[in-house]
Short mmCIF file of C-alpha atoms in Angstrom, two decimals:
data_model
loop_
_atom_site.label_atom_id
_atom_site.label_comp_id
_atom_site.label_asym_id
_atom_site.label_seq_id
_atom_site.Cartn_x
_atom_site.Cartn_y
_atom_site.Cartn_z
CA MET A 1 0.00 0.00 0.00
CA THR A 2 1.39 3.40 -0.94
CA THR A 3 1.44 6.36 1.44
CA THR A 4 0.53 9.74 -0.04
CA ASP A 5 2.14 13.09 0.59
CA HIS A 6 -0.49 15.33 2.18
CA ARG A 7 0.94 18.37 0.43
CA ASP A 8 1.43 17.43 -3.21
CA HIS A 9 0.04 13.89 -3.40
CA ARG A 10 3.24 12.27 -4.61
CA PRO A 11 3.92 8.69 -3.55
CA LEU A 12 6.20 8.18 -0.59
CA ASP A 13 8.70 5.40 -0.08
CA ASP A 14 6.51 2.36 0.59
CA ARG A 15 9.19 0.18 2.20
CA PRO A 16 8.24 -1.02 5.70
CA LEU A 17 9.64 1.25 8.39
CA ASP A 18 11.76 -1.53 9.83
CA ASP A 19 13.51 -1.97 6.47
CA ARG A 20 14.38 1.71 6.03
CA PRO A 21 17.24 3.77 7.49
CA LEU A 22 16.42 5.40 10.81
CA ASP A 23 16.92 8.86 9.30
CA ASP A 24 14.02 8.29 6.87
CA HIS A 25 11.45 8.11 9.67
CA SER A 26 11.42 11.81 10.49
CA LEU A 27 10.50 12.80 6.94
CA GLN A 28 7.64 10.32 6.71
CA GLU A 29 6.28 11.84 9.91
CA PHE A 30 5.87 15.13 8.03
CA GLY A 31 4.48 13.56 4.86
CA TYR A 32 7.61 13.69 2.70
CA ARG A 33 9.68 11.00 1.07
CA GLN A 34 13.46 10.81 1.28
CA GLU A 35 14.80 12.16 -2.03
CA LEU A 36 17.92 14.10 -1.06
CA HIS A 37 20.84 11.80 -0.25
CA ARG A 38 21.78 11.55 3.41
CA SER A 39 25.56 11.79 3.35
CA LEU A 40 26.42 14.55 5.84
CA GLY A 41 27.95 13.75 9.21
CA ARG A 42 28.49 16.03 12.19
CA TYR A 43 31.47 17.91 10.76
CA ALA A 44 29.76 18.40 7.40
CA SER A 45 26.71 19.79 9.21
CA PHE A 46 28.97 22.15 11.17
CA ALA A 47 30.69 23.14 7.93
CA ALA A 48 27.33 24.03 6.33
CA GLY A 49 26.66 26.62 9.03
CA PHE A 50 30.25 27.84 9.42
CA SER A 51 30.84 28.28 5.69
CA PHE A 52 27.67 30.37 5.29
CA ILE A 53 28.86 32.62 8.12
CA SER A 54 32.38 32.52 6.65
CA VAL A 55 34.36 34.73 8.99
CA LEU A 56 37.15 35.52 6.55
CA THR A 57 34.79 36.37 3.69
CA THR A 58 32.62 38.80 5.56
CA VAL A 59 35.18 40.32 7.91
CA PHE A 60 37.46 41.14 4.99
CA GLN A 61 34.48 42.46 3.05
CA PHE A 62 33.04 44.76 5.73
CA PHE A 63 35.92 45.59 8.10
CA ALA A 64 36.75 48.80 6.22
CA PHE A 65 33.12 49.92 6.32
CA GLY A 66 32.78 49.37 10.07
CA TYR A 67 36.04 51.14 10.79
CA SER A 68 35.29 54.08 8.51
CA PHE A 69 32.11 54.90 10.43
CA GLY A 70 32.99 53.92 13.97
CA GLY A 71 36.73 53.84 14.30
CA PRO A 72 38.29 51.28 16.68
CA VAL A 73 35.25 51.33 18.98
CA PHE A 74 33.21 49.49 16.36
CA PHE A 75 34.84 46.32 17.74
CA TRP A 76 32.40 46.38 20.69
CA ALA A 77 29.43 45.93 18.40
CA TRP A 78 30.83 42.45 17.74
CA PRO A 79 30.15 40.83 21.15
CA ALA A 80 26.74 42.56 21.28
CA VAL A 81 25.65 41.09 17.94
CA LEU A 82 27.13 37.68 18.83
CA THR A 83 25.09 37.59 22.05
CA GLY A 84 21.91 38.48 20.20
CA GLN A 85 22.47 35.92 17.46
CA LEU A 86 23.30 33.17 19.96
CA MET A 87 19.86 33.69 21.49
CA VAL A 88 18.29 33.39 18.04
CA ALA A 89 20.38 30.28 17.33
CA ALA A 90 19.27 28.68 20.61
CA CYS A 91 15.62 29.11 19.58
CA PHE A 92 16.39 27.70 16.14
CA ALA A 93 18.17 24.74 17.70
CA GLU A 94 14.96 23.74 19.48
CA LEU A 95 13.07 23.90 16.19
CA ALA A 96 15.77 22.02 14.25
CA ALA A 97 15.38 19.15 16.71
CA ARG A 98 11.61 19.05 16.20
CA TYR A 99 11.42 19.83 12.47
CA PRO A 100 14.43 18.29 10.65
CA ILE A 101 13.26 19.44 7.21
CA SER A 102 14.84 21.37 4.34
CA GLY A 103 13.66 24.95 3.99
CA ALA A 104 13.97 25.46 7.72
CA ILE A 105 12.71 29.05 8.08
CA TYR A 106 9.71 28.37 5.84
CA GLN A 107 8.90 25.06 7.51
CA TRP A 108 9.30 26.35 11.07
CA SER A 109 7.30 29.51 10.55
CA SER A 110 4.50 27.64 8.75
CA ARG A 111 4.11 25.17 11.58
CA LEU A 112 4.31 27.76 14.33
CA SER A 113 1.85 30.21 12.74
CA THR A 114 -0.15 29.75 9.52
CA PRO A 115 0.84 28.49 6.06
CA ALA A 116 0.36 32.01 4.63
CA PHE A 117 2.62 33.64 7.23
CA GLY A 118 5.18 30.86 6.83
CA TRP A 119 5.09 31.25 3.06
CA PHE A 120 6.03 34.93 3.33
CA ALA A 121 8.81 34.05 5.80
CA GLY A 122 10.19 31.54 3.29
CA TRP A 123 9.73 33.94 0.37
CA ILE A 124 11.58 36.76 2.12
CA MET A 125 14.27 34.32 3.27
CA VAL A 126 14.94 32.82 -0.15
CA ILE A 127 15.08 36.21 -1.87
CA GLY A 128 17.42 37.37 0.90
CA GLN A 129 19.59 34.30 0.39
CA VAL A 130 19.87 35.04 -3.33
CA VAL A 131 21.03 38.56 -2.48
CA VAL A 132 23.53 37.12 0.03
CA VAL A 133 24.95 34.90 -2.71
CA ALA A 134 25.54 37.97 -4.86
CA ALA A 135 27.06 39.93 -1.98
CA ALA A 136 29.39 37.06 -1.05
CA ALA A 137 30.60 36.73 -4.64
CA LEU A 138 31.44 40.44 -4.66
CA ALA A 139 33.88 39.86 -1.78
CA LEU A 140 36.49 38.56 -4.23
CA GLN A 141 37.21 42.16 -5.18
CA MET A 142 38.50 42.83 -1.65
CA VAL A 143 41.14 40.12 -2.00
CA LEU A 144 42.07 39.01 -5.53
CA PRO A 145 43.48 42.35 -6.82
CA ALA A 146 45.49 42.65 -3.59
CA LEU A 147 46.79 39.14 -4.19
CA TRP A 148 47.78 39.85 -7.81
CA SER A 149 47.15 43.00 -9.84
CA GLY A 150 46.28 40.86 -12.86
CA PHE A 151 42.91 40.11 -11.28
CA GLN A 152 41.95 43.76 -11.83
CA LEU A 153 40.43 43.07 -15.25
CA ILE A 154 38.61 46.40 -15.58
CA GLY A 155 40.41 49.72 -15.11
CA HIS A 156 43.12 50.33 -12.54
CA ASP A 157 41.43 51.25 -9.23
CA PRO A 158 40.70 48.07 -7.19
CA SER A 159 38.70 49.84 -4.47
CA PRO A 160 35.15 48.40 -4.40
CA VAL A 161 33.77 51.93 -3.94
CA SER A 162 35.32 53.08 -7.23
CA ALA A 163 33.69 52.62 -10.64
CA ASP A 164 36.53 50.34 -11.82
CA GLY A 165 36.49 48.25 -8.66
CA ALA A 166 32.71 47.87 -8.63
CA ALA A 167 32.63 46.71 -12.26
CA ASN A 168 35.54 44.33 -11.74
CA ALA A 169 33.85 42.92 -8.65
CA ALA A 170 30.81 42.05 -10.77
CA VAL A 171 32.95 40.23 -13.34
CA LEU A 172 34.86 38.22 -10.73
CA GLY A 173 31.61 37.45 -8.93
CA MET A 174 29.99 36.08 -12.09
CA VAL A 175 32.91 33.73 -12.69
CA LEU A 176 32.62 32.45 -9.13
CA LEU A 177 28.86 31.97 -9.44
CA ALA A 178 29.36 29.87 -12.56
CA LEU A 179 31.70 27.57 -10.62
CA THR A 180 29.48 27.24 -7.54
CA THR A 181 26.45 26.53 -9.71
CA LEU A 182 28.36 23.74 -11.43
CA VAL A 183 29.32 22.17 -8.09
CA ASN A 184 25.69 22.37 -6.95
CA LEU A 185 24.70 20.40 -10.04
CA VAL A 186 27.23 17.59 -9.75
CA ASP A 187 26.71 15.69 -6.49
CA ASN A 188 26.04 16.48 -2.85
CA ARG A 189 29.07 14.43 -1.82
CA LEU A 190 31.30 16.69 -3.91
CA MET A 191 29.56 19.74 -2.50
CA SER A 192 30.06 18.42 1.03
CA ALA A 193 33.72 17.57 0.39
CA VAL A 194 34.46 21.04 -1.00
CA ASN A 195 32.65 22.54 1.98
CA ARG A 196 34.57 20.51 4.57
CA ILE A 197 37.96 21.13 2.98
CA GLY A 198 37.24 24.82 2.59
CA VAL A 199 36.01 25.24 6.16
CA THR A 200 39.05 23.42 7.51
CA ALA A 201 41.33 25.70 5.50
CA GLU A 202 39.37 28.75 6.68
CA ILE A 203 39.57 27.80 10.36
CA ILE A 204 43.32 27.14 10.11
CA GLY A 205 43.83 30.36 8.16
CA ALA A 206 41.74 32.45 10.56
CA ALA A 207 43.58 31.04 13.57
CA LEU A 208 46.93 31.75 11.89
CA ILE A 209 45.85 35.29 11.03
CA VAL A 210 44.82 35.91 14.65
CA VAL A 211 48.14 34.64 16.01
CA LEU A 212 50.25 36.60 13.53
CA LEU A 213 48.29 39.82 13.96
CA LEU A 214 48.40 39.66 17.74
CA THR A 215 52.13 38.94 17.74
CA HIS A 216 52.63 41.98 15.46
CA ALA A 217 50.48 44.28 17.58
CA LYS A 218 51.57 47.92 17.62
CA ARG A 219 49.11 49.11 20.26
CA SER A 220 47.15 47.82 23.27
CA PRO A 221 43.49 46.61 23.30
CA GLY A 222 42.60 49.88 25.01
CA ILE A 223 42.48 51.45 21.55
CA THR A 224 39.08 49.79 21.06
CA PHE A 225 37.53 52.37 23.39
CA HIS A 226 38.40 55.19 20.95
CA THR A 227 36.20 56.49 18.16
CA GLY A 228 37.65 57.37 14.79
CA PRO A 229 38.36 60.89 13.50
CA ALA A 230 35.54 60.56 10.95
CA THR A 231 32.93 59.66 13.55
CA GLN A 232 30.25 62.33 13.54
CA SER A 233 27.30 60.70 15.27
CA GLY A 234 28.85 60.04 18.67
CA LEU A 235 29.63 56.77 20.38
CA PHE A 236 26.13 55.30 20.14
CA GLY A 237 25.81 56.19 16.47
CA ALA A 238 29.23 54.73 15.76
CA LEU A 239 28.23 51.44 17.37
CA LEU A 240 24.91 51.30 15.52
CA VAL A 241 26.56 51.66 12.12
CA GLY A 242 29.62 49.68 13.18
CA SER A 243 27.31 46.77 14.03
CA PHE A 244 26.70 46.31 10.30
CA THR A 245 29.99 44.41 10.04
CA ALA A 246 29.11 41.93 12.80
CA ALA A 247 25.51 41.66 11.63
CA TYR A 248 26.61 40.73 8.13
CA VAL A 249 29.07 38.14 9.40
CA MET A 250 26.86 36.30 11.87
CA ILE A 251 24.02 35.13 9.66
CA GLY A 252 23.38 31.79 8.01
CA PHE A 253 24.01 29.52 10.99
CA ASP A 254 20.57 28.06 10.26
CA SER A 255 22.11 26.37 7.20
CA ALA A 256 22.77 23.34 9.39
CA GLY A 257 18.99 23.11 9.70
CA GLU A 258 18.53 23.70 5.96
CA MET A 259 20.62 20.59 5.31
CA SER A 260 18.70 18.40 7.79
CA GLU A 261 17.31 16.08 5.11
CA GLU A 262 20.89 15.31 4.04
CA THR A 263 22.26 14.88 7.58
CA HIS A 264 22.53 11.69 9.56
CA ARG A 265 20.66 11.89 12.89
CA PRO A 266 19.52 15.46 12.18
CA ARG A 267 17.46 15.87 15.36
CA ARG A 268 20.61 15.41 17.41
CA THR A 269 23.22 16.81 15.03
CA ALA A 270 21.71 20.00 13.55
CA PRO A 271 20.87 21.82 16.82
CA ARG A 272 24.37 21.36 18.19
CA THR A 273 26.27 22.17 15.00
CA MET A 274 24.14 25.28 14.51
CA ILE A 275 25.21 26.76 17.84
CA THR A 276 28.78 25.48 17.54
CA ALA A 277 29.21 27.03 14.08
CA LEU A 278 27.98 30.43 15.27
CA GLY A 279 30.05 30.31 18.47
CA ALA A 280 33.24 29.33 16.65
CA ALA A 281 32.74 31.92 13.93
CA GLY A 282 31.91 34.60 16.47
CA LEU A 283 35.03 33.93 18.51
CA LEU A 284 37.38 33.73 15.54
CA GLY A 285 35.87 36.75 13.82
CA GLY A 286 36.09 38.90 16.93
CA LEU A 287 39.75 38.02 17.35
CA VAL A 288 40.47 38.78 13.68
CA VAL A 289 38.86 42.21 14.03
CA LEU A 290 40.77 42.89 17.24
CA GLY A 291 44.04 41.70 15.70
CA GLY A 292 43.53 43.93 12.68
CA LEU A 293 43.05 46.99 14.88
CA LEU A 294 46.09 46.21 17.00
CA ALA A 295 48.44 45.36 14.12
CA ALA A 296 47.47 48.02 11.57
CA PRO A 297 50.50 50.18 10.64
CA SER A 298 48.36 53.29 11.13
CA LEU A 299 44.83 54.07 12.28
CA THR A 300 44.80 57.54 10.76
CA ASP A 301 46.39 57.38 7.30
CA GLY A 302 43.08 56.41 5.67
CA HIS A 303 44.13 52.98 4.40
CA LEU A 304 42.27 51.00 7.06
CA ALA A 305 38.98 52.68 6.18
CA VAL A 306 39.40 51.88 2.47
CA ASP A 307 41.47 48.71 2.07
CA GLY A 308 40.60 47.07 5.40
CA LEU A 309 42.29 43.88 6.51
CA SER A 310 43.97 43.20 3.15
CA TYR A 311 46.07 46.30 3.83
CA VAL A 312 46.90 45.10 7.35
CA LEU A 313 48.01 41.64 6.23
CA THR A 314 50.27 42.76 3.41
CA SER A 315 51.68 45.75 5.33
CA SER A 316 52.20 44.20 8.77
CA LEU A 317 53.04 40.60 7.95
CA GLY A 318 55.09 41.13 4.82
CA ASP A 319 54.11 40.66 1.21
CA GLY A 320 54.86 36.91 1.09
CA VAL A 321 52.98 35.83 4.22
CA GLY A 322 50.21 38.31 3.50
CA ARG A 323 49.62 36.88 0.05
CA VAL A 324 49.48 33.30 1.35
CA LEU A 325 46.86 34.29 3.88
CA LEU A 326 44.93 36.24 1.26
CA ALA A 327 44.88 33.09 -0.88
CA ASP A 328 43.23 31.31 2.04
CA VAL A 329 40.64 34.09 2.16
CA VAL A 330 39.90 33.46 -1.52
CA VAL A 331 39.15 29.82 -0.67
CA ALA A 332 36.88 30.96 2.15
CA ILE A 333 34.96 33.29 -0.18
CA ALA A 334 34.47 30.56 -2.77
CA VAL A 335 33.24 28.06 -0.18
CA ALA A 336 30.97 30.66 1.43
CA THR A 337 29.35 31.45 -1.91
CA LEU A 338 28.85 27.73 -2.52
CA ALA A 339 27.29 27.17 0.92
CA ILE A 340 24.94 30.14 0.66
CA GLN A 341 23.82 29.09 -2.80
CA THR A 342 23.20 25.56 -1.51
CA ALA A 343 21.08 26.87 1.37
CA ALA A 344 19.01 28.97 -1.06
CA CYS A 345 18.56 25.91 -3.29
CA ARG A 346 17.18 23.89 -0.37
CA MET A 347 14.73 26.66 0.49
CA LEU A 348 13.49 26.81 -3.10
CA PHE A 349 13.25 23.03 -3.21
CA SER A 350 11.29 22.85 0.05
CA MET A 351 8.76 25.49 -0.99
CA ALA A 352 8.42 24.05 -4.49
CA ARG A 353 7.90 20.54 -3.09
CA ASP A 354 4.81 21.92 -1.35
CA GLY A 355 3.64 23.46 -4.62
CA GLN A 356 4.16 26.96 -3.26
CA LEU A 357 6.23 28.52 -6.07
CA PRO A 358 5.92 29.11 -9.81
CA PHE A 359 7.30 26.20 -11.85
CA ALA A 360 7.13 24.13 -8.66
CA ARG A 361 7.29 20.77 -10.42
CA LYS A 362 10.65 21.56 -12.03
CA LEU A 363 12.10 23.24 -8.95
CA ALA A 364 11.16 20.26 -6.77
CA ARG A 365 12.69 17.66 -9.05
CA VAL A 366 15.67 15.82 -7.50
CA ASN A 367 18.17 13.98 -9.67
CA PRO A 368 18.09 10.43 -8.26
CA ARG A 369 21.74 9.88 -9.17
CA THR A 370 23.21 13.02 -7.61
CA GLY A 371 20.62 13.60 -4.88
CA MET A 372 20.60 17.30 -5.83
CA PRO A 373 17.75 19.55 -7.01
CA GLY A 374 19.33 20.98 -10.16
CA ALA A 375 16.85 23.64 -11.26
CA PRO A 376 17.09 25.67 -8.01
CA ALA A 377 20.88 25.86 -8.39
CA VAL A 378 20.56 27.38 -11.86
CA VAL A 379 17.81 29.79 -10.77
CA VAL A 380 19.81 31.04 -7.77
CA GLY A 381 22.98 31.39 -9.82
CA VAL A 382 21.28 33.35 -12.60
CA LEU A 383 19.38 35.67 -10.23
CA ALA A 384 22.49 36.38 -8.16
CA ALA A 385 24.47 37.14 -11.31
CA ALA A 386 21.72 39.52 -12.44
CA LEU A 387 22.01 41.40 -9.15
CA LEU A 388 25.74 41.85 -9.75
CA LEU A 389 24.89 43.97 -12.78
CA LEU A 390 23.85 46.71 -10.34
CA ASN A 391 27.55 47.17 -9.61
CA PHE A 392 28.03 48.48 -13.15
CA ALA A 393 25.45 51.18 -12.42
CA SER A 394 27.15 52.58 -9.31
CA PRO A 395 29.79 51.62 -6.72
CA ASP A 396 27.22 52.36 -4.01
CA ALA A 397 25.32 49.26 -5.14
CA PHE A 398 27.86 47.13 -3.25
CA LEU A 399 26.74 48.38 0.15
CA ALA A 400 23.07 48.50 -0.85
CA ILE A 401 23.13 44.84 -1.89
CA GLY A 402 25.02 43.78 1.23
CA THR A 403 22.72 45.58 3.66
CA THR A 404 19.54 44.47 1.91
CA CYS A 405 20.36 40.81 2.29
CA ILE A 406 21.09 41.21 6.01
CA VAL A 407 17.79 42.99 6.63
CA MET A 408 15.80 40.33 4.79
CA LEU A 409 17.40 37.49 6.72
CA TYR A 410 16.93 39.28 10.03
CA LEU A 411 13.26 39.87 9.21
CA ALA A 412 12.78 36.23 8.21
CA TYR A 413 14.41 35.15 11.49
CA ALA A 414 11.97 37.37 13.41
CA MET A 415 9.10 35.70 11.55
CA VAL A 416 10.16 32.50 13.30
CA THR A 417 11.10 33.77 16.77
CA GLY A 418 7.87 35.83 16.93
CA PRO A 419 5.40 32.95 16.41
CA LEU A 420 7.58 30.72 18.58
CA LEU A 421 7.31 33.18 21.48
CA LEU A 422 3.51 33.30 21.10
CA ARG A 423 3.40 29.49 21.23
CA ARG A 424 5.50 29.50 24.38
CA LEU A 425 3.31 32.11 26.08
CA ARG A 426 0.25 30.01 25.28
CA GLY A 427 1.90 26.92 26.68
CA GLU A 428 1.75 25.20 23.28
CA PHE A 429 5.48 24.58 22.85
CA THR A 430 6.77 21.75 25.01
CA ALA A 431 10.24 20.39 25.65
CA THR A 432 9.38 16.69 25.51
CA GLY A 433 10.54 14.20 22.89
CA THR A 434 13.71 12.28 22.06
CA ASP A 435 16.23 12.36 19.23
CA GLU A 436 17.48 9.44 17.13
CA THR A 437 19.65 8.16 19.98
CA GLY A 438 16.84 8.23 22.54
CA ALA A 439 18.26 11.30 24.31
CA PRO A 440 15.97 14.28 25.14
CA LEU A 441 15.58 16.83 22.34
CA PHE A 442 17.55 20.05 22.64
CA SER A 443 15.56 22.44 24.85
CA LEU A 444 16.00 25.78 26.59
CA GLY A 445 13.71 24.61 29.37
CA ARG A 446 12.67 27.36 31.77
CA TRP A 447 14.91 29.83 29.92
CA GLY A 448 12.82 29.46 26.79
CA ILE A 449 10.54 32.50 27.24
CA PRO A 450 13.17 35.07 28.32
CA VAL A 451 15.72 33.95 25.71
CA ASN A 452 13.05 33.86 22.99
CA ALA A 453 11.72 37.32 23.95
CA LEU A 454 15.20 38.85 23.90
CA ALA A 455 15.99 37.13 20.59
CA LEU A 456 12.86 38.61 19.00
CA LEU A 457 13.51 42.10 20.42
CA TYR A 458 17.12 42.02 19.26
CA GLY A 459 16.10 40.90 15.77
CA LEU A 460 13.51 43.63 15.35
CA VAL A 461 15.83 46.37 16.62
CA MET A 462 18.64 45.25 14.31
CA THR A 463 16.26 45.05 11.34
CA VAL A 464 15.24 48.69 11.85
CA ASN A 465 18.84 49.75 12.48
CA LEU A 466 20.10 48.13 9.30
CA ALA A 467 17.26 49.38 7.11
CA TRP A 468 17.31 52.97 8.40
CA PRO A 469 17.89 55.21 5.34
CA ARG A 470 21.05 56.98 6.52
CA ALA A 471 22.29 59.28 3.78
CA ALA A 472 25.88 59.15 5.07
CA VAL A 473 25.85 55.36 4.76
CA TYR A 474 23.87 54.63 1.62
CA ASP A 475 24.25 57.79 -0.44
CA PRO A 476 27.48 59.51 0.66
CA ALA A 477 28.04 61.21 -2.69
CA GLY A 478 24.43 62.36 -2.97
CA GLY A 479 22.20 62.24 -6.00
CA HIS A 480 21.17 58.58 -5.64
CA TRP A 481 18.15 58.67 -3.33
CA TYR A 482 17.15 55.17 -4.45
CA PHE A 483 20.30 53.69 -2.85
CA ARG A 484 19.40 55.40 0.41
CA TRP A 485 16.00 53.71 0.30
CA PHE A 486 17.17 50.59 -1.56
CA THR A 487 16.55 48.15 1.30
CA VAL A 488 13.03 49.44 2.00
CA LEU A 489 12.16 49.53 -1.70
CA PHE A 490 13.59 46.06 -2.37
CA LEU A 491 11.71 44.60 0.59
CA GLY A 492 8.50 46.30 -0.55
CA VAL A 493 8.87 44.90 -4.07
CA THR A 494 9.61 41.43 -2.65
CA VAL A 495 6.45 41.45 -0.51
CA ALA A 496 4.36 42.87 -3.37
CA LEU A 497 5.55 40.17 -5.78
CA GLY A 498 4.82 37.52 -3.17
CA ALA A 499 1.33 38.86 -2.58
CA ALA A 500 0.69 39.01 -6.32
CA HIS A 501 1.76 35.40 -6.73
CA ARG A 502 -0.47 34.23 -3.90
CA ALA A 503 -3.41 36.21 -5.29
CA TYR A 504 -2.90 34.66 -8.73
CA ARG A 505 -2.57 31.21 -7.22
CA ALA A 506 -5.76 31.72 -5.21
CA ARG A 507 -7.65 32.38 -8.42
CA THR A 508 -6.24 29.39 -10.28
CA THR A 509 -5.92 26.67 -7.66
CA ALA A 510 -7.67 25.57 -4.49
CA ILE A 511 -5.98 26.95 -1.39
CA GLU A 512 -5.58 24.69 1.62
CA PRO A 513 -7.18 25.93 4.89
CA GLU A 514 -4.65 28.15 6.62
CA THR A 515 -4.60 26.52 10.04
CA ALA A 516 -1.46 26.09 12.04
CA GLU A 517 -0.14 22.58 12.38
CA PRO A 518 0.29 21.76 16.06
CA VAL A 519 3.79 21.52 17.43
CA PRO A 520 4.52 17.92 18.48
CA ALA A 521 4.49 17.45 22.21
#
């Protein structure tokens, strides 16, 4: 007798439960069949989250920005953001243990609230992930021309805020997107292997950078209590804008949950690797930022606010050592782009599997040989490449793209922590249940409500802070009001397109009753 998927009526695996791998059981519980190949162990799950965060990619990409607005004091935004994100990750860890399904944000929000609310959470998340892919690919411009001038294919000025640098960044980014799309089409074992090797190289490289920078320190940690000469908005304003760097770095830890359907023992593995990935990245990234401030040849000559950590490595550690470490950063950027694209593919696949997207049948198709959904990889790669074209229009597009993706992910996160808090307050979210080993599921216990409330508050405050249309941040040269409002406009267009799709779908297909699925006790 064949079991039927309650969402799209496709046949499930009809083997008796006793004859199927233990990891298959959790998917059947939710009405899905096992199509993605389960090949990821604990380290691969950790690598999925760590590589999305990618300390070296994002710190090198946004260090100069944070320093230019806040000076050395911007370092203190780092532990504040890490604390906030750890609270969010703790809430997500509870959900990863209870819902080990691809498309985590979409699945969690749908089950905690209503299918319509969850759909918008998933829609905002996947569009945000596509933008993150584009922003990550742009990071090559911060490193490759510093590694070898031959990588500056367009013009002569490698600065990403120059017309030459912005255009060159788009070209390099498109080449990288072509490679990551290819890897996402081949096999999930290759994708996992590239991820693990890249993460290992990144961790070793980051640790080496920290040691070398701290041993070449020219000043004491007390410098972090000083604001920069360009700071005009006071200490609080400097920290608010300086927090952009940390906020951009510490996202994507939920990727361990996104890969749950490809992870062995996901109820036990994903929650722990999610928190571990964020904690490790937060610690390493904070030390890299601190080391850069202490080892910089000068804090006032203007280089640190333009060239960032690439300038520190090549100037303080010597050209040879600096270039070796920059090569490691290139690996980190490539692996980060791959991991982010993979996470976006799983979100598209999960929503399409439920028939919730245009061309759902094609987007939900999994190659039985590779265990990979191929169409989502192509869609994400093409859309991200299209976004890179904005860099040809103006250098300011770099920051607009980067900030937009952070805001969208933060908002999507809040669309999970918000409904989760309501469930807790109603007493509808319990801590019972066991994982695949028979151990209790990950739970915050009595700390659930206060941690969840603070996580939601932090997420909402940071969303507003990041999206605030500061002219000095988004339109420093003036004359481009649309960059100042780019995040708000992009989010508005995203929601409008989503609403239009749902309205069209409502007229052409029968909509399921929008009732929340109860959280398992």
